[in-house]
Amino acid sequence: MLAEVYVAAALRVKTSIHRCGHFLARFFLSSARQVLLSHSGTVPPALQWLCHPVGHRFFVDGDWAVKSSPPGEYLQLCQQPRHWAPHWAERVLSRRPPLTTASLCPLPVDPLAQVTQLFREHLLEKALSCVSRLENQPPANLGEGEFSDALEYLHFLNSCADAVPHPAPPIAASLEAATGTDPVAHWWASVVAMGIHGLQGDDEAVERLCPLVESMPRALQASENPLPRAALHTFKAARALLGKLDSGLSQCDKAGDYLRDSLGGNFPVAPIDRAVQLLLCDLLLITRTRLWQQQMQAHPPLGAPYQASALELRGFQQDLSSLRRLAQADGPAMHRVFLHEATARLMARASPTRTHQLLDRSLRRRGALTTKGASEPDGRPTSREQAEALLLACSYLPPAFLLGPGQRVGMLAEAARSLEKLGDKWTLHECQQMIIKLGSGSTVTSS
């Protein structure tokens, strides 16, 4: 009980005292941790995140606020049976802005429950920022690559989602007994993890997460937010790609429609929602690209890349337009636009000159191509983006636009080392195959 008093005091400091006095919150939080560890050596699940360095930093330094609730609502919630959660979740989501559905707060009158919910959303946003690069500073985590950092944040998020404060009689159970789970946070963690494994080309991990993603929580099914449905159909498309099913393109079209619906609202979009939209849009375009490459492998072209159908090109251009719209608020995302626009030109068998210029924007820092003077977007391309651009250039551009085979092998070997650190199995495999073809003297570009 003393530890809970200290936590309540820290909350009071953060919510009621001027910023200059917030140092007291750090003192009370440290005191709560000392009490917990000295008495039992264990921390109740609902308080464990506060003892973690990331959670401690969020509580003390984060810019968050709690909302007051109408009088008497707490007593009403405490009288609810334990099986109330799904039905209450629907009512909670119906009262919130359409896009803020990253997690649930089963006890909205409890300040600690509100802050815990905000922290779960913070972890999801940090994981997304590792992949989408929505922050300028590198993520403060143990992993070296953007994927490993993101997966570690998601692992912590799942742990926090298993220890959510639930209603209990006011004079009753401890925090350890009054905890439950947050199915919405678990679902979004699975969605983002599946997206990361899809980018990595880890087919086994994608298959393992598919049942979790396809089991959308009732709270999200009842929501008018189109973003969860966009995520669901995006990963149905990815699963169809793995199984080489004919439904992949139609699932991409459904996901793209829902994604455009989420972009079409007149309400302000939170950073976490924009990050999800950016990830889904990128995954959709990558899935469409791989579907095109599957068609090309099934029907090897003679002398030029396989030309996509009008239906394939229309869907690709619609999703590309969505990505351009998102990139207007995120300068570094323009590198993804350049790569996908170059892919669209390859799919349409357009003139290679403009395609070469687009790929050059991601490769100029490596000196791979020769075009000079074009303006660059904000931020530096990631190693993965540089490797993808190099692979597209080596695979599909005419030899006149490229350096010699020896120089290309050297750059591909450097890209392969970066991809191995990132754990990007798909692009790494393609990169290694290209090195083998160049080393054997095979013809790998269109004439």
Coordinates of C-alpha atoms in Angstrom, one line a residue:
M1 CA 0.0 0.0 0.0
L2 CA 2.9 2.4 0.8
A3 CA 4.2 2.0 -2.7
E4 CA 0.8 2.8 -4.2
V5 CA 0.7 5.9 -2.1
Y6 CA 4.1 7.0 -3.5
V7 CA 2.9 6.4 -7.0
A8 CA -0.3 8.4 -6.3
A9 CA 1.8 11.2 -5.0
A10 CA 4.0 11.2 -8.1
L11 CA 0.8 11.3 -10.3
R12 CA -0.5 14.2 -8.2
V13 CA 2.8 16.1 -8.7
K14 CA 2.7 15.6 -12.5
T15 CA -0.9 16.6 -12.9
S16 CA -1.3 19.5 -10.3
I17 CA 2.1 21.1 -9.8
H18 CA 3.9 23.5 -12.1
R19 CA 6.6 21.9 -14.3
C20 CA 9.4 23.3 -12.1
G21 CA 8.2 21.0 -9.3
H22 CA 8.1 17.9 -11.4
F23 CA 11.4 16.7 -10.0
L24 CA 9.4 15.5 -7.0
A25 CA 7.7 12.9 -9.2
R26 CA 11.1 11.3 -9.7
F27 CA 11.7 11.2 -6.0
F28 CA 8.3 9.6 -5.2
L29 CA 8.7 7.1 -8.1
S30 CA 12.1 6.0 -6.8
S31 CA 10.7 5.7 -3.3
A32 CA 7.9 3.4 -4.5
R33 CA 10.4 1.2 -6.3
Q34 CA 12.6 0.9 -3.2
V35 CA 9.6 0.0 -1.0
L36 CA 8.4 -2.7 -3.5
L37 CA 11.9 -4.3 -3.9
S38 CA 12.7 -4.1 -0.2
H39 CA 9.5 -5.8 1.0
S40 CA 8.9 -8.6 -1.4
G41 CA 11.6 -8.4 -4.1
T42 CA 8.9 -8.3 -6.8
V43 CA 6.8 -5.6 -8.4
P44 CA 3.1 -5.9 -9.1
P45 CA 2.4 -6.3 -12.8
A46 CA 0.5 -3.0 -13.0
L47 CA 3.5 -1.1 -11.7
Q48 CA 6.3 -2.9 -13.5
W49 CA 6.5 -0.5 -16.4
L50 CA 7.2 2.3 -14.0
C51 CA 10.3 0.5 -12.8
H52 CA 11.6 0.1 -16.3
P53 CA 14.0 2.8 -17.5
V54 CA 11.8 3.6 -20.6
G55 CA 8.6 3.7 -18.5
H56 CA 10.3 5.8 -15.7
R57 CA 11.5 8.3 -18.3
F58 CA 8.1 8.5 -19.9
F59 CA 6.4 9.1 -16.6
V60 CA 8.9 11.7 -15.4
D61 CA 9.8 13.5 -18.6
G62 CA 6.8 12.8 -20.9
D63 CA 4.4 15.5 -21.9
W64 CA 1.1 13.7 -20.9
A65 CA -2.1 14.7 -19.1
V66 CA -5.0 12.8 -17.5
K67 CA -8.7 13.6 -18.0
S68 CA -11.3 14.0 -15.3
S69 CA -14.4 11.9 -15.4
P70 CA -18.0 12.6 -14.3
P71 CA -18.8 12.2 -10.6
G72 CA -20.0 8.7 -9.7
E73 CA -18.6 7.0 -12.7
Y74 CA -15.9 5.1 -10.7
L75 CA -18.5 3.5 -8.4
Q76 CA -20.5 2.4 -11.5
L77 CA -17.4 0.8 -13.0
C78 CA -16.5 -0.9 -9.8
Q79 CA -19.8 -2.7 -9.7
Q80 CA -19.3 -4.1 -13.2
P81 CA -18.6 -7.9 -13.4
R82 CA -15.2 -9.0 -14.7
H83 CA -16.7 -10.1 -18.0
W84 CA -17.8 -6.5 -18.8
A85 CA -14.6 -5.6 -20.6
P86 CA -15.5 -6.1 -24.3
H87 CA -18.8 -4.3 -24.0
W88 CA -17.3 -1.4 -22.1
A89 CA -14.5 -1.2 -24.7
E90 CA -17.0 -0.6 -27.4
R91 CA -18.5 2.3 -25.5
V92 CA -15.1 3.7 -24.7
L93 CA -14.0 3.6 -28.4
S94 CA -17.3 5.2 -29.5
R95 CA -16.6 8.2 -27.4
R96 CA -13.0 8.7 -28.6
P97 CA -11.8 10.4 -31.8
P98 CA -12.0 8.0 -34.8
L99 CA -8.3 7.3 -35.1
T100 CA -7.1 7.0 -31.5
T101 CA -7.8 3.2 -31.1
A102 CA -4.3 2.0 -30.4
S103 CA -5.1 0.7 -26.9
L104 CA -7.9 0.5 -24.3
C105 CA -8.3 2.1 -20.9
P106 CA -10.8 -0.2 -19.0
L107 CA -10.8 2.2 -16.0
P108 CA -10.8 5.8 -17.5
V109 CA -11.5 7.4 -14.1
D110 CA -8.2 6.0 -12.7
P111 CA -5.3 8.4 -13.4
L112 CA -2.7 5.6 -13.3
A113 CA -4.8 3.5 -15.8
Q114 CA -4.9 6.5 -18.1
V115 CA -1.1 7.1 -17.9
T116 CA -0.5 3.3 -18.4
Q117 CA -2.7 3.5 -21.5
L118 CA -0.7 6.5 -22.8
F119 CA 2.5 4.6 -22.2
R120 CA 1.3 1.6 -24.2
E121 CA 0.5 3.9 -27.1
H122 CA 4.0 5.5 -26.6
L123 CA 5.7 2.2 -27.0
L124 CA 3.7 1.5 -30.2
E125 CA 4.7 4.9 -31.6
K126 CA 8.3 4.3 -30.7
A127 CA 8.3 0.9 -32.5
L128 CA 6.7 2.6 -35.6
S129 CA 9.2 5.4 -35.5
C130 CA 12.1 2.9 -35.7
V131 CA 10.7 1.6 -39.0
S132 CA 9.2 4.7 -40.5
R133 CA 11.9 7.1 -39.2
L134 CA 9.5 9.6 -37.8
E135 CA 12.0 10.9 -35.4
N136 CA 15.4 12.6 -36.1
Q137 CA 17.2 11.0 -33.1
P138 CA 18.1 7.3 -33.1
P139 CA 15.9 5.1 -30.8
A140 CA 17.2 4.6 -27.3
N141 CA 17.4 0.9 -27.2
L142 CA 19.7 -2.1 -27.2
G143 CA 19.4 -3.2 -30.8
E144 CA 21.5 -1.8 -33.6
G145 CA 19.1 -2.1 -36.5
E146 CA 15.7 -0.4 -37.0
F147 CA 13.9 -3.7 -37.0
S148 CA 15.5 -5.1 -33.8
D149 CA 14.8 -1.8 -32.0
A150 CA 11.1 -1.9 -33.1
L151 CA 10.6 -5.6 -32.1
E152 CA 12.1 -4.9 -28.7
Y153 CA 9.6 -2.1 -28.1
L154 CA 6.8 -4.4 -29.2
H155 CA 7.9 -7.1 -26.8
F156 CA 7.7 -4.6 -24.0
L157 CA 4.3 -3.4 -25.2
N158 CA 2.9 -7.0 -25.1
S159 CA 4.2 -7.3 -21.5
C160 CA 2.5 -4.1 -20.5
A161 CA -0.7 -5.1 -22.3
D162 CA -0.8 -8.2 -20.0
A163 CA -0.9 -6.1 -16.9
V164 CA -3.7 -3.5 -17.4
P165 CA -5.4 -2.1 -14.3
H166 CA -9.0 -3.3 -14.2
P167 CA -11.9 -2.2 -12.0
A168 CA -12.0 -3.5 -8.4
P169 CA -13.9 -2.6 -5.3
P170 CA -12.3 0.6 -3.8
I171 CA -11.2 -1.1 -0.5
A172 CA -10.1 -4.4 -1.9
A173 CA -7.6 -6.2 -4.0
S174 CA -4.1 -5.1 -4.5
L175 CA -2.8 -4.0 -7.9
E176 CA -1.5 -7.5 -8.5
A177 CA -4.9 -9.0 -8.3
A178 CA -6.8 -6.2 -10.2
T179 CA -5.1 -6.6 -13.6
G180 CA -6.2 -7.8 -17.0
T181 CA -5.2 -7.6 -20.6
D182 CA -5.6 -5.0 -23.4
P183 CA -6.6 -6.9 -26.5
V184 CA -6.4 -3.8 -28.7
A185 CA -2.8 -3.1 -27.8
H186 CA -1.9 -6.8 -28.3
W187 CA -3.6 -6.7 -31.7
W188 CA -1.7 -3.6 -32.9
A189 CA 1.6 -5.0 -31.6
S190 CA 0.9 -8.1 -33.7
V191 CA 0.1 -5.9 -36.7
V192 CA 3.3 -3.9 -36.5
A193 CA 5.4 -7.0 -35.7
M194 CA 3.9 -8.8 -38.7
G195 CA 4.6 -5.7 -40.9
I196 CA 8.2 -5.8 -39.7
H197 CA 8.6 -9.5 -40.4
G198 CA 7.0 -8.9 -43.8
L199 CA 9.6 -6.2 -44.6
Q200 CA 12.3 -8.6 -43.5
G201 CA 11.0 -11.5 -45.6
D202 CA 10.6 -13.7 -42.6
D203 CA 7.8 -15.9 -43.9
E204 CA 7.7 -18.2 -40.9
A205 CA 7.1 -15.3 -38.5
V206 CA 4.5 -13.8 -40.7
E207 CA 2.6 -17.1 -40.8
R208 CA 2.9 -17.4 -37.0
L209 CA 1.3 -14.0 -36.5
C210 CA -1.4 -14.3 -39.1
P211 CA -4.0 -16.0 -36.8
L212 CA -3.5 -13.2 -34.2
V213 CA -3.9 -10.4 -36.8
E214 CA -7.0 -12.0 -38.3
S215 CA -8.7 -12.2 -34.9
M216 CA -9.5 -8.5 -34.7
P217 CA -10.8 -7.5 -31.2
R218 CA -14.5 -6.8 -30.9
A219 CA -13.7 -3.2 -29.9
L220 CA -12.1 -2.5 -33.2
Q221 CA -14.8 -4.4 -35.2
A222 CA -17.3 -2.0 -33.6
S223 CA -15.2 1.1 -34.4
E224 CA -15.9 3.3 -37.4
N225 CA -12.1 3.7 -37.8
P226 CA -11.1 2.3 -41.3
L227 CA -7.5 1.9 -40.3
P228 CA -7.7 -1.5 -38.5
R229 CA -9.6 -2.9 -41.6
A230 CA -6.8 -1.5 -43.8
A231 CA -4.3 -3.4 -41.7
L232 CA -6.3 -6.6 -41.7
H233 CA -6.6 -6.7 -45.5
T234 CA -2.9 -5.6 -46.0
F235 CA -1.9 -8.8 -44.1
K236 CA -4.4 -10.9 -45.9
A237 CA -2.7 -9.8 -49.1
A238 CA 0.7 -10.6 -47.6
R239 CA -0.5 -14.1 -46.7
A240 CA -1.9 -14.6 -50.2
L241 CA 1.5 -13.6 -51.5
L242 CA 3.2 -16.3 -49.4
G243 CA 0.7 -18.9 -50.5
K244 CA 0.9 -17.7 -54.2
L245 CA -2.9 -17.3 -54.2
D246 CA -4.9 -15.4 -56.8
S247 CA -6.6 -13.3 -54.1
G248 CA -3.5 -11.2 -53.4
L249 CA -4.4 -8.3 -55.7
S250 CA -8.0 -8.1 -54.6
Q251 CA -6.9 -7.9 -51.0
C252 CA -4.4 -5.2 -51.9
D253 CA -7.3 -3.2 -53.5
K254 CA -9.5 -3.6 -50.4
A255 CA -6.7 -2.5 -48.1
G256 CA -5.9 0.5 -50.3
D257 CA -9.6 1.6 -50.3
Y258 CA -9.7 1.5 -46.5
L259 CA -6.4 3.3 -46.2
R260 CA -7.6 6.1 -48.5
D261 CA -10.8 6.3 -46.3
S262 CA -8.5 6.8 -43.2
L263 CA -6.7 9.6 -45.1
G264 CA -9.8 11.3 -46.3
G265 CA -11.2 12.5 -43.0
N266 CA -11.2 16.2 -42.0
F267 CA -10.2 15.6 -38.4
P268 CA -6.6 15.9 -37.2
V269 CA -4.5 12.8 -37.3
A270 CA -2.3 11.8 -34.4
P271 CA 1.4 10.9 -35.0
I272 CA 0.8 7.3 -34.1
D273 CA -2.0 7.0 -36.7
R274 CA 0.2 8.7 -39.4
A275 CA 3.0 6.2 -38.6
V276 CA 0.6 3.2 -39.0
Q277 CA -0.7 4.7 -42.3
L278 CA 2.8 5.1 -43.6
L279 CA 3.8 1.5 -42.7
L280 CA 0.7 0.0 -44.2
C281 CA 1.0 2.0 -47.4
D282 CA 4.6 1.0 -47.8
L283 CA 3.7 -2.7 -47.1
L284 CA 0.9 -2.5 -49.7
L285 CA 3.3 -1.2 -52.4
I286 CA 5.9 -3.8 -51.5
T287 CA 3.3 -6.6 -51.7
R288 CA 2.2 -5.3 -55.1
T289 CA 5.8 -5.2 -56.3
R290 CA 6.4 -8.8 -55.2
L291 CA 3.2 -9.9 -56.8
W292 CA 4.5 -8.4 -60.1
Q293 CA 7.8 -10.1 -59.6
Q294 CA 6.0 -13.5 -59.0
Q295 CA 4.2 -12.9 -62.4
M296 CA 7.5 -12.2 -64.0
Q297 CA 9.1 -15.4 -62.6
A298 CA 6.0 -17.4 -63.8
H299 CA 6.2 -15.8 -67.3
P300 CA 9.8 -14.9 -68.0
P301 CA 9.9 -11.9 -70.4
L302 CA 12.0 -11.7 -73.5
G303 CA 14.4 -8.7 -73.5
A304 CA 12.4 -6.5 -71.1
P305 CA 10.7 -6.6 -67.7
Y306 CA 7.2 -8.1 -67.5
Q307 CA 4.6 -5.4 -68.1
A308 CA 1.9 -5.2 -65.4
S309 CA -1.7 -5.2 -66.4
A310 CA -3.8 -2.0 -66.3
L311 CA -5.5 -3.2 -63.1
E312 CA -2.2 -3.8 -61.4
L313 CA -0.9 -0.4 -62.5
R314 CA -4.0 1.5 -61.4
G315 CA -3.9 -0.1 -57.9
F316 CA -0.2 0.6 -57.6
Q317 CA -0.6 4.3 -58.6
Q318 CA -3.5 4.8 -56.2
D319 CA -1.4 3.5 -53.3
L320 CA 1.5 5.5 -54.5
S321 CA -0.7 8.7 -54.4
S322 CA -1.5 7.8 -50.8
L323 CA 2.2 7.5 -49.9
R324 CA 2.9 10.9 -51.6
R325 CA 0.2 12.5 -49.4
L326 CA 1.7 11.0 -46.3
A327 CA 5.2 12.0 -47.3
Q328 CA 4.2 15.7 -47.4
A329 CA 4.3 15.7 -43.6
D330 CA 7.4 13.4 -43.4
G331 CA 10.3 14.5 -45.5
P332 CA 12.4 11.3 -45.1
A333 CA 9.5 9.2 -46.4
M334 CA 10.1 10.8 -49.9
H335 CA 12.8 8.2 -50.4
R336 CA 10.1 5.5 -50.3
V337 CA 8.1 7.5 -52.8
F338 CA 11.1 7.6 -55.2
L339 CA 11.7 3.9 -54.9
H340 CA 8.0 3.0 -55.5
E341 CA 7.7 5.5 -58.3
A342 CA 10.7 3.9 -60.0
T343 CA 9.1 0.5 -59.5
A344 CA 5.8 1.8 -61.1
R345 CA 7.8 2.9 -64.1
L346 CA 9.5 -0.5 -64.4
M347 CA 6.1 -2.2 -64.2
A348 CA 4.8 0.0 -67.0
R349 CA 8.0 -0.4 -69.1
A350 CA 8.4 3.4 -69.2
S351 CA 11.5 5.2 -70.4
P352 CA 14.5 4.3 -68.2
T353 CA 15.9 7.8 -68.1
R354 CA 13.4 9.1 -65.5
T355 CA 13.6 5.8 -63.6
H356 CA 17.4 6.2 -63.4
Q357 CA 17.0 9.7 -62.0
L358 CA 14.6 8.4 -59.3
L359 CA 16.9 5.6 -58.2
D360 CA 19.8 8.0 -58.3
R361 CA 18.3 9.9 -55.4
S362 CA 18.7 6.9 -53.1
L363 CA 22.1 5.9 -54.5
R364 CA 23.9 9.2 -55.0
R365 CA 25.6 9.1 -51.6
R366 CA 27.1 5.8 -52.6
G367 CA 28.2 7.2 -56.0
A368 CA 26.4 4.4 -57.8
L369 CA 24.8 6.4 -60.6
T370 CA 25.9 9.5 -62.5
T371 CA 23.1 12.0 -62.5
K372 CA 24.0 15.3 -60.8
G373 CA 22.3 18.3 -59.5
A374 CA 18.8 16.9 -58.6
S375 CA 17.4 18.1 -55.3
E376 CA 17.2 15.7 -52.4
P377 CA 14.5 15.3 -49.8
D378 CA 15.2 15.8 -46.1
G379 CA 17.1 13.1 -44.4
R380 CA 19.5 10.4 -45.6
P381 CA 18.3 7.1 -47.2
T382 CA 18.5 4.1 -44.9
S383 CA 20.8 1.2 -45.8
R384 CA 17.7 -0.8 -46.7
E385 CA 16.5 1.9 -49.1
Q386 CA 19.9 2.2 -50.7
A387 CA 20.1 -1.6 -51.2
E388 CA 16.6 -1.7 -52.7
A389 CA 17.5 1.1 -55.1
L390 CA 20.7 -0.7 -56.1
L391 CA 18.9 -4.0 -56.7
L392 CA 16.3 -2.3 -58.9
A393 CA 19.0 -0.6 -60.9
C394 CA 21.1 -3.7 -61.4
S395 CA 18.1 -5.9 -62.2
Y396 CA 16.2 -3.7 -64.7
L397 CA 18.1 -0.7 -66.0
P398 CA 20.0 -0.9 -69.2
P399 CA 23.8 -1.3 -68.8
A400 CA 24.5 2.2 -70.2
F401 CA 23.1 3.7 -67.0
L402 CA 25.2 1.6 -64.7
L403 CA 28.8 1.3 -63.6
G404 CA 30.9 -1.8 -64.4
P405 CA 30.1 -5.2 -63.0
G406 CA 33.1 -5.1 -60.6
Q407 CA 32.0 -1.9 -59.0
R408 CA 28.4 -3.0 -58.8
V409 CA 29.5 -6.2 -57.0
G410 CA 31.5 -4.1 -54.4
M411 CA 28.4 -1.9 -53.7
L412 CA 26.1 -4.9 -53.5
A413 CA 28.5 -6.6 -51.1
E414 CA 28.4 -3.5 -48.9
A415 CA 24.6 -3.4 -49.1
A416 CA 24.4 -7.1 -48.2
R417 CA 26.4 -6.5 -45.0
S418 CA 24.0 -3.7 -44.0
L419 CA 21.0 -5.9 -44.8
E420 CA 22.3 -8.8 -42.7
K421 CA 22.6 -6.5 -39.7
L422 CA 19.1 -5.3 -40.2
G423 CA 17.8 -8.9 -40.5
D424 CA 16.2 -8.1 -43.9
K425 CA 16.1 -11.7 -45.3
W426 CA 14.2 -11.0 -48.5
T427 CA 16.3 -8.1 -49.8
L428 CA 19.5 -9.9 -48.6
H429 CA 18.6 -13.0 -50.6
E430 CA 17.9 -10.9 -53.7
C431 CA 21.2 -9.0 -53.2
Q432 CA 23.2 -12.3 -52.9
Q433 CA 21.6 -13.7 -56.0
M434 CA 22.5 -10.5 -57.9
I435 CA 26.1 -10.8 -56.7
I436 CA 26.3 -14.4 -58.0
K437 CA 24.9 -13.4 -61.4
L438 CA 27.3 -10.5 -61.7
G439 CA 30.2 -12.7 -60.6
S440 CA 29.4 -15.4 -63.1
G441 CA 29.1 -12.9 -66.0
S442 CA 25.4 -13.6 -66.5
T443 CA 23.3 -10.9 -68.2
V444 CA 21.1 -9.4 -65.5
T445 CA 19.9 -6.2 -67.1
S446 CA 17.6 -5.5 -70.0
S447 CA 19.2 -4.6 -73.3

